Amino acid sequence: MRSFVLIAVSLGIFALTSPASAQSLFEQCQEKKADIEQMKQQAQGMDVGINDLTAQINELEQKRRELNRDKLAQLRAKGKLEKRIKLDSSMMKRMCVGLAQCDAFERRIEKLKERMAPLVQRLHKIRAEIQTRQSETNNLYQKTQRIETSYQQLNCDNLVPGQTAQSTIDRCTELFSQWNETLKEINTLQASVSSLRSRYQRVMRKMRIISTDLARLLKKMRKSCQHSQRLVDLENMDKEQKDYQGMKKTLEVMTGKFQALRKLKIRRPKIKLMKIRPGLKPAKKNKRPALKRAR
């Protein structure tokens, strides 16, 4: 009984829905057909895109093959170039081994300049003082020569009483006073020059070591590094060294002038008495006769 009821309900439902279901299926088929047609058209359109992409891929593949050929050519060229670089580098190393030392020489020049700098500064001051002392020595030497010339011309070593004018005696005395004052100046200046010479010698003892290194380096630079601009600097340093060595001669000349000045014999004038010849008596003075008194 229960089964019969269920069958009857099912048949009733089918009777009610069957016309609508048949119409919906047709529409669905038409829509599906339209969708399929649209998809076919879309697929045909995609074929065009695919063909374009395929063409591009083919072009890229061709370009890739060309690029690979170019790459291989570049690799071969690079390999040849690297071999040449290796060979030329080896050749350059053998050929330019001397030039490679120039960089080391130039660094040594800089170190020499650093070592010389404080000594050069001191020598510049000493040179200025030498020039001042030289001028003072020359002036003093000329002054002394004038005193000596006047002293000799007046024959101040041989003044004779009764024969030498008093003005000459006074002048000789004045010359001796000038010489005495000048001698004080000589002593002061000579002590200053002696101290200056000692300072110069101390600096030059240190500079002499540098000069030896400089001479060796200059010889090597002239032989292997004529192209180096630092060669001019080194030659100027060498010239400056010779100038400093020349200062010794100036000091020696001044010392020689002091020695010459000290040999001068300018003494306080002494009047020499005339010697009386044997057998001669001094003449007696005549006495005046006494006057008689008037008676």
Coordinates of C-alpha atoms in Angstrom, one line a residue:
M1 CA 0.0 0.0 0.0
R2 CA 2.8 2.3 0.9
S3 CA 4.6 1.6 -2.3
F4 CA 1.5 2.3 -4.3
V5 CA 1.2 5.7 -2.8
L6 CA 4.8 6.6 -3.6
I7 CA 4.4 5.5 -7.2
A8 CA 1.3 7.6 -7.6
V9 CA 3.0 10.7 -6.2
S10 CA 5.9 10.2 -8.6
L11 CA 3.7 9.9 -11.6
G12 CA 1.8 13.0 -10.6
I13 CA 4.9 15.0 -10.3
F14 CA 6.2 13.8 -13.7
A15 CA 2.9 14.6 -15.3
L16 CA 3.1 18.2 -14.0
T17 CA 6.8 18.8 -15.0
S18 CA 7.3 17.0 -18.3
P19 CA 6.3 19.9 -20.8
A20 CA 8.5 22.4 -19.0
S21 CA 11.5 20.0 -18.9
A22 CA 11.2 19.3 -22.6
Q23 CA 11.4 23.0 -23.4
S24 CA 14.3 23.7 -21.1
L25 CA 16.4 20.9 -22.6
F26 CA 16.0 22.4 -26.1
E27 CA 17.0 25.8 -24.9
Q28 CA 19.9 24.3 -23.1
C29 CA 21.0 22.5 -26.2
Q30 CA 20.7 25.7 -28.2
E31 CA 22.7 27.7 -25.7
K32 CA 25.3 24.9 -25.5
K33 CA 25.5 24.8 -29.3
A34 CA 26.0 28.6 -29.3
D35 CA 28.6 28.3 -26.5
I36 CA 30.4 25.6 -28.5
E37 CA 30.4 27.8 -31.6
Q38 CA 31.7 30.7 -29.7
M39 CA 34.4 28.5 -28.2
K40 CA 35.3 27.3 -31.7
Q41 CA 35.7 30.9 -32.9
Q42 CA 37.7 31.6 -29.8
A43 CA 39.9 28.6 -30.5
Q44 CA 40.4 29.8 -34.1
G45 CA 41.3 33.2 -32.7
M46 CA 43.8 31.6 -30.3
D47 CA 45.3 29.7 -33.3
V48 CA 46.3 33.1 -34.7
G49 CA 47.9 34.0 -31.4
I50 CA 49.6 30.7 -31.1
N51 CA 50.9 31.0 -34.7
D52 CA 52.3 34.5 -33.8
L53 CA 53.9 33.1 -30.6
T54 CA 55.3 30.2 -32.6
A55 CA 56.8 32.6 -35.1
Q56 CA 58.3 34.6 -32.3
I57 CA 59.7 31.5 -30.7
N58 CA 61.2 30.5 -34.0
E59 CA 62.7 34.0 -34.4
L60 CA 64.1 33.8 -30.8
E61 CA 65.4 30.3 -31.5
Q62 CA 67.2 31.7 -34.6
K63 CA 68.4 34.7 -32.6
R64 CA 69.6 32.3 -29.8
R65 CA 71.5 30.2 -32.4
E66 CA 73.1 33.4 -33.7
L67 CA 73.9 34.6 -30.2
N68 CA 75.4 31.3 -29.4
R69 CA 77.6 31.5 -32.5
D70 CA 78.6 35.0 -31.5
K71 CA 79.3 33.9 -28.0
L72 CA 81.6 31.0 -29.2
A73 CA 83.4 33.4 -31.5
Q74 CA 83.9 35.8 -28.6
L75 CA 85.2 33.0 -26.4
R76 CA 87.7 32.0 -29.0
A77 CA 88.8 35.6 -29.5
K78 CA 89.1 36.0 -25.7
G79 CA 91.2 32.9 -25.4
K80 CA 93.6 34.1 -28.1
L81 CA 93.8 37.5 -26.5
E82 CA 94.5 36.1 -23.0
K83 CA 97.3 34.0 -24.5
R84 CA 98.7 37.1 -26.1
I85 CA 98.4 39.1 -22.9
K86 CA 100.3 36.3 -21.1
L87 CA 103.1 36.3 -23.6
D88 CA 103.3 40.1 -23.8
S89 CA 103.3 40.4 -20.0
S90 CA 106.1 37.9 -19.8
M91 CA 108.0 39.8 -22.5
M92 CA 107.3 43.1 -20.8
K93 CA 108.5 41.8 -17.5
R94 CA 111.8 40.7 -19.0
M95 CA 112.2 43.9 -21.0
C96 CA 111.1 46.4 -18.4
V97 CA 112.5 44.9 -15.3
G98 CA 114.7 48.0 -14.9
L99 CA 111.8 50.4 -15.2
A100 CA 110.0 48.5 -12.5
Q101 CA 112.7 49.6 -10.1
C102 CA 112.0 53.3 -10.8
D103 CA 109.0 53.2 -8.6
A104 CA 111.1 51.9 -5.7
F105 CA 113.7 54.6 -6.5
E106 CA 111.1 57.3 -6.4
R107 CA 109.9 56.1 -3.0
R108 CA 113.5 56.3 -1.8
I109 CA 113.7 59.9 -3.1
E110 CA 110.7 60.8 -0.9
K111 CA 112.3 59.2 2.1
L112 CA 115.6 61.1 1.4
K113 CA 113.7 64.4 1.3
E114 CA 112.0 63.6 4.6
R115 CA 115.4 62.9 6.2
M116 CA 116.9 66.0 4.7
A117 CA 114.1 68.4 5.6
P118 CA 115.1 69.2 9.2
L119 CA 118.8 69.5 8.2
V120 CA 118.1 71.7 5.2
Q121 CA 116.1 74.0 7.5
R122 CA 119.0 74.3 9.8
L123 CA 121.5 74.9 7.0
H124 CA 119.3 77.7 5.5
K125 CA 119.6 79.5 8.8
I126 CA 123.3 78.9 9.0
R127 CA 123.8 80.1 5.5
A128 CA 121.9 83.3 6.3
E129 CA 124.1 83.8 9.4
I130 CA 127.3 83.1 7.3
Q131 CA 126.3 85.8 4.9
T132 CA 125.8 88.2 7.7
R133 CA 129.1 87.3 9.4
Q134 CA 130.9 87.5 6.0
S135 CA 129.6 91.0 5.5
E136 CA 130.7 92.0 9.0
T137 CA 134.1 90.3 8.5
N138 CA 134.7 92.2 5.2
N139 CA 133.8 95.5 6.7
L140 CA 136.0 94.9 9.7
Y141 CA 138.9 93.7 7.5
Q142 CA 138.6 96.9 5.4
K143 CA 138.5 99.0 8.5
T144 CA 141.6 97.3 9.8
Q145 CA 143.4 97.8 6.5
R146 CA 142.7 101.5 6.6
I147 CA 144.1 101.7 10.2
E148 CA 147.2 99.7 9.2
T149 CA 147.8 101.8 6.0
S150 CA 147.6 105.0 8.0
Y151 CA 149.8 103.6 10.8
Q152 CA 152.5 102.6 8.2
Q153 CA 152.3 105.8 6.3
L154 CA 152.8 107.8 9.5
N155 CA 155.6 105.5 10.5
C156 CA 154.1 105.2 13.9
D157 CA 156.7 102.6 14.9
N158 CA 159.5 105.1 14.6
L159 CA 158.5 108.3 16.2
V160 CA 161.5 110.5 17.1
P161 CA 161.3 113.3 19.6
G162 CA 162.0 116.7 18.2
Q163 CA 161.5 115.4 14.7
T164 CA 157.9 114.1 14.8
A165 CA 155.1 116.6 14.8
Q166 CA 152.8 116.4 17.8
S167 CA 149.8 116.0 15.4
T168 CA 151.4 112.8 14.1
I169 CA 152.0 111.5 17.6
D170 CA 148.3 112.2 18.4
R171 CA 147.2 110.6 15.2
C172 CA 149.3 107.5 15.9
T173 CA 147.8 107.3 19.4
E174 CA 144.3 107.6 18.0
L175 CA 145.1 104.8 15.5
F176 CA 146.2 102.6 18.3
S177 CA 143.0 103.3 20.2
Q178 CA 141.0 102.5 17.1
W179 CA 143.0 99.2 16.6
N180 CA 142.4 98.3 20.3
E181 CA 138.6 98.8 19.8
T182 CA 138.7 96.9 16.5
L183 CA 140.6 94.0 18.1
K184 CA 137.7 93.6 20.5
E185 CA 135.3 93.5 17.6
I186 CA 137.6 90.9 15.9
N187 CA 137.5 88.7 19.0
T188 CA 133.7 88.9 19.3
L189 CA 133.2 88.2 15.6
Q190 CA 135.8 85.4 15.5
A191 CA 134.1 83.7 18.4
S192 CA 130.7 84.0 16.6
V193 CA 132.2 82.6 13.4
S194 CA 133.9 79.7 15.3
S195 CA 130.5 78.8 17.0
L196 CA 128.8 79.0 13.6
R197 CA 131.5 76.8 12.0
S198 CA 130.9 74.2 14.8
R199 CA 127.2 74.2 14.2
Y200 CA 127.8 73.9 10.4
Q201 CA 130.2 70.9 10.9
R202 CA 127.7 69.1 13.1
V203 CA 124.9 69.4 10.6
M204 CA 127.1 68.5 7.7
R205 CA 128.3 65.3 9.4
K206 CA 124.7 64.1 9.4
M207 CA 124.1 65.4 5.9
R208 CA 127.2 63.6 4.6
I209 CA 125.5 60.2 5.2
I210 CA 122.5 61.4 3.2
S211 CA 124.7 62.8 0.5
T212 CA 126.3 59.4 0.0
D213 CA 122.9 57.7 -0.4
L214 CA 121.8 60.5 -2.7
A215 CA 124.8 60.1 -5.0
R216 CA 124.2 56.3 -5.3
L217 CA 120.5 56.9 -6.1
L218 CA 121.3 59.6 -8.6
K219 CA 123.6 57.3 -10.5
K220 CA 121.0 54.6 -10.7
M221 CA 118.2 57.0 -11.7
R222 CA 120.4 58.4 -14.5
K223 CA 121.1 54.9 -15.8
S224 CA 117.6 53.4 -15.7
C225 CA 115.1 56.1 -15.1
Q226 CA 115.8 59.0 -17.5
H227 CA 112.0 59.2 -18.2
S228 CA 111.2 59.9 -14.5
Q229 CA 110.2 63.4 -13.6
R230 CA 111.6 62.8 -10.1
L231 CA 115.1 62.7 -11.7
V232 CA 115.0 66.5 -11.9
D233 CA 114.1 66.7 -8.2
L234 CA 117.0 64.4 -7.3
E235 CA 119.5 66.5 -9.4
N236 CA 118.3 69.7 -7.7
M237 CA 118.8 68.0 -4.3
D238 CA 122.3 67.1 -5.4
K239 CA 123.1 70.6 -6.5
E240 CA 121.8 71.9 -3.2
Q241 CA 124.1 69.5 -1.4
K242 CA 127.1 71.0 -3.3
D243 CA 126.0 74.5 -2.3
Y244 CA 126.0 73.5 1.3
Q245 CA 129.4 72.0 0.9
G246 CA 130.6 75.3 -0.6
M247 CA 129.7 77.1 2.6
K248 CA 132.8 75.5 4.2
K249 CA 135.0 77.5 1.8
T250 CA 133.3 80.8 2.9
L251 CA 134.0 79.9 6.6
E252 CA 137.6 79.1 5.8
V253 CA 138.1 82.4 4.0
M254 CA 136.7 84.3 7.1
T255 CA 138.9 82.3 9.4
G256 CA 141.9 83.1 7.2
K257 CA 141.1 86.8 7.4
F258 CA 141.0 86.6 11.2
Q259 CA 144.4 85.0 11.2
A260 CA 145.7 87.7 8.9
L261 CA 144.3 90.4 11.1
R262 CA 145.9 89.0 14.2
K263 CA 149.3 89.2 12.5
L264 CA 149.1 93.0 12.3
K265 CA 151.4 94.7 14.7
I266 CA 149.9 98.0 15.7
R267 CA 151.4 99.1 19.0
R268 CA 151.0 102.1 21.3
P269 CA 153.3 104.7 19.8
K270 CA 156.7 105.1 21.7
I271 CA 158.9 108.0 21.1
K272 CA 162.5 106.8 20.5
L273 CA 165.3 109.0 22.1
M274 CA 168.1 110.0 19.8
K275 CA 171.4 108.3 20.4
I276 CA 174.4 110.6 21.1
R277 CA 177.6 109.7 19.2
P278 CA 180.7 108.8 21.3
G279 CA 183.1 111.7 21.9
L280 CA 180.5 114.4 21.4
K281 CA 179.3 116.4 24.3
P282 CA 176.1 118.3 24.4
A283 CA 176.6 121.9 23.7
K284 CA 176.5 124.2 26.7
K285 CA 174.0 126.9 26.8
N286 CA 175.5 130.4 26.7
K287 CA 175.0 132.3 29.9
R288 CA 173.9 135.8 29.6
P289 CA 176.4 138.3 31.2
A290 CA 175.3 139.7 34.4
L291 CA 174.3 143.4 34.3
K292 CA 176.3 145.8 36.4
R293 CA 174.5 147.8 39.0
A294 CA 174.4 151.4 38.4
R295 CA 176.3 153.3 41.1

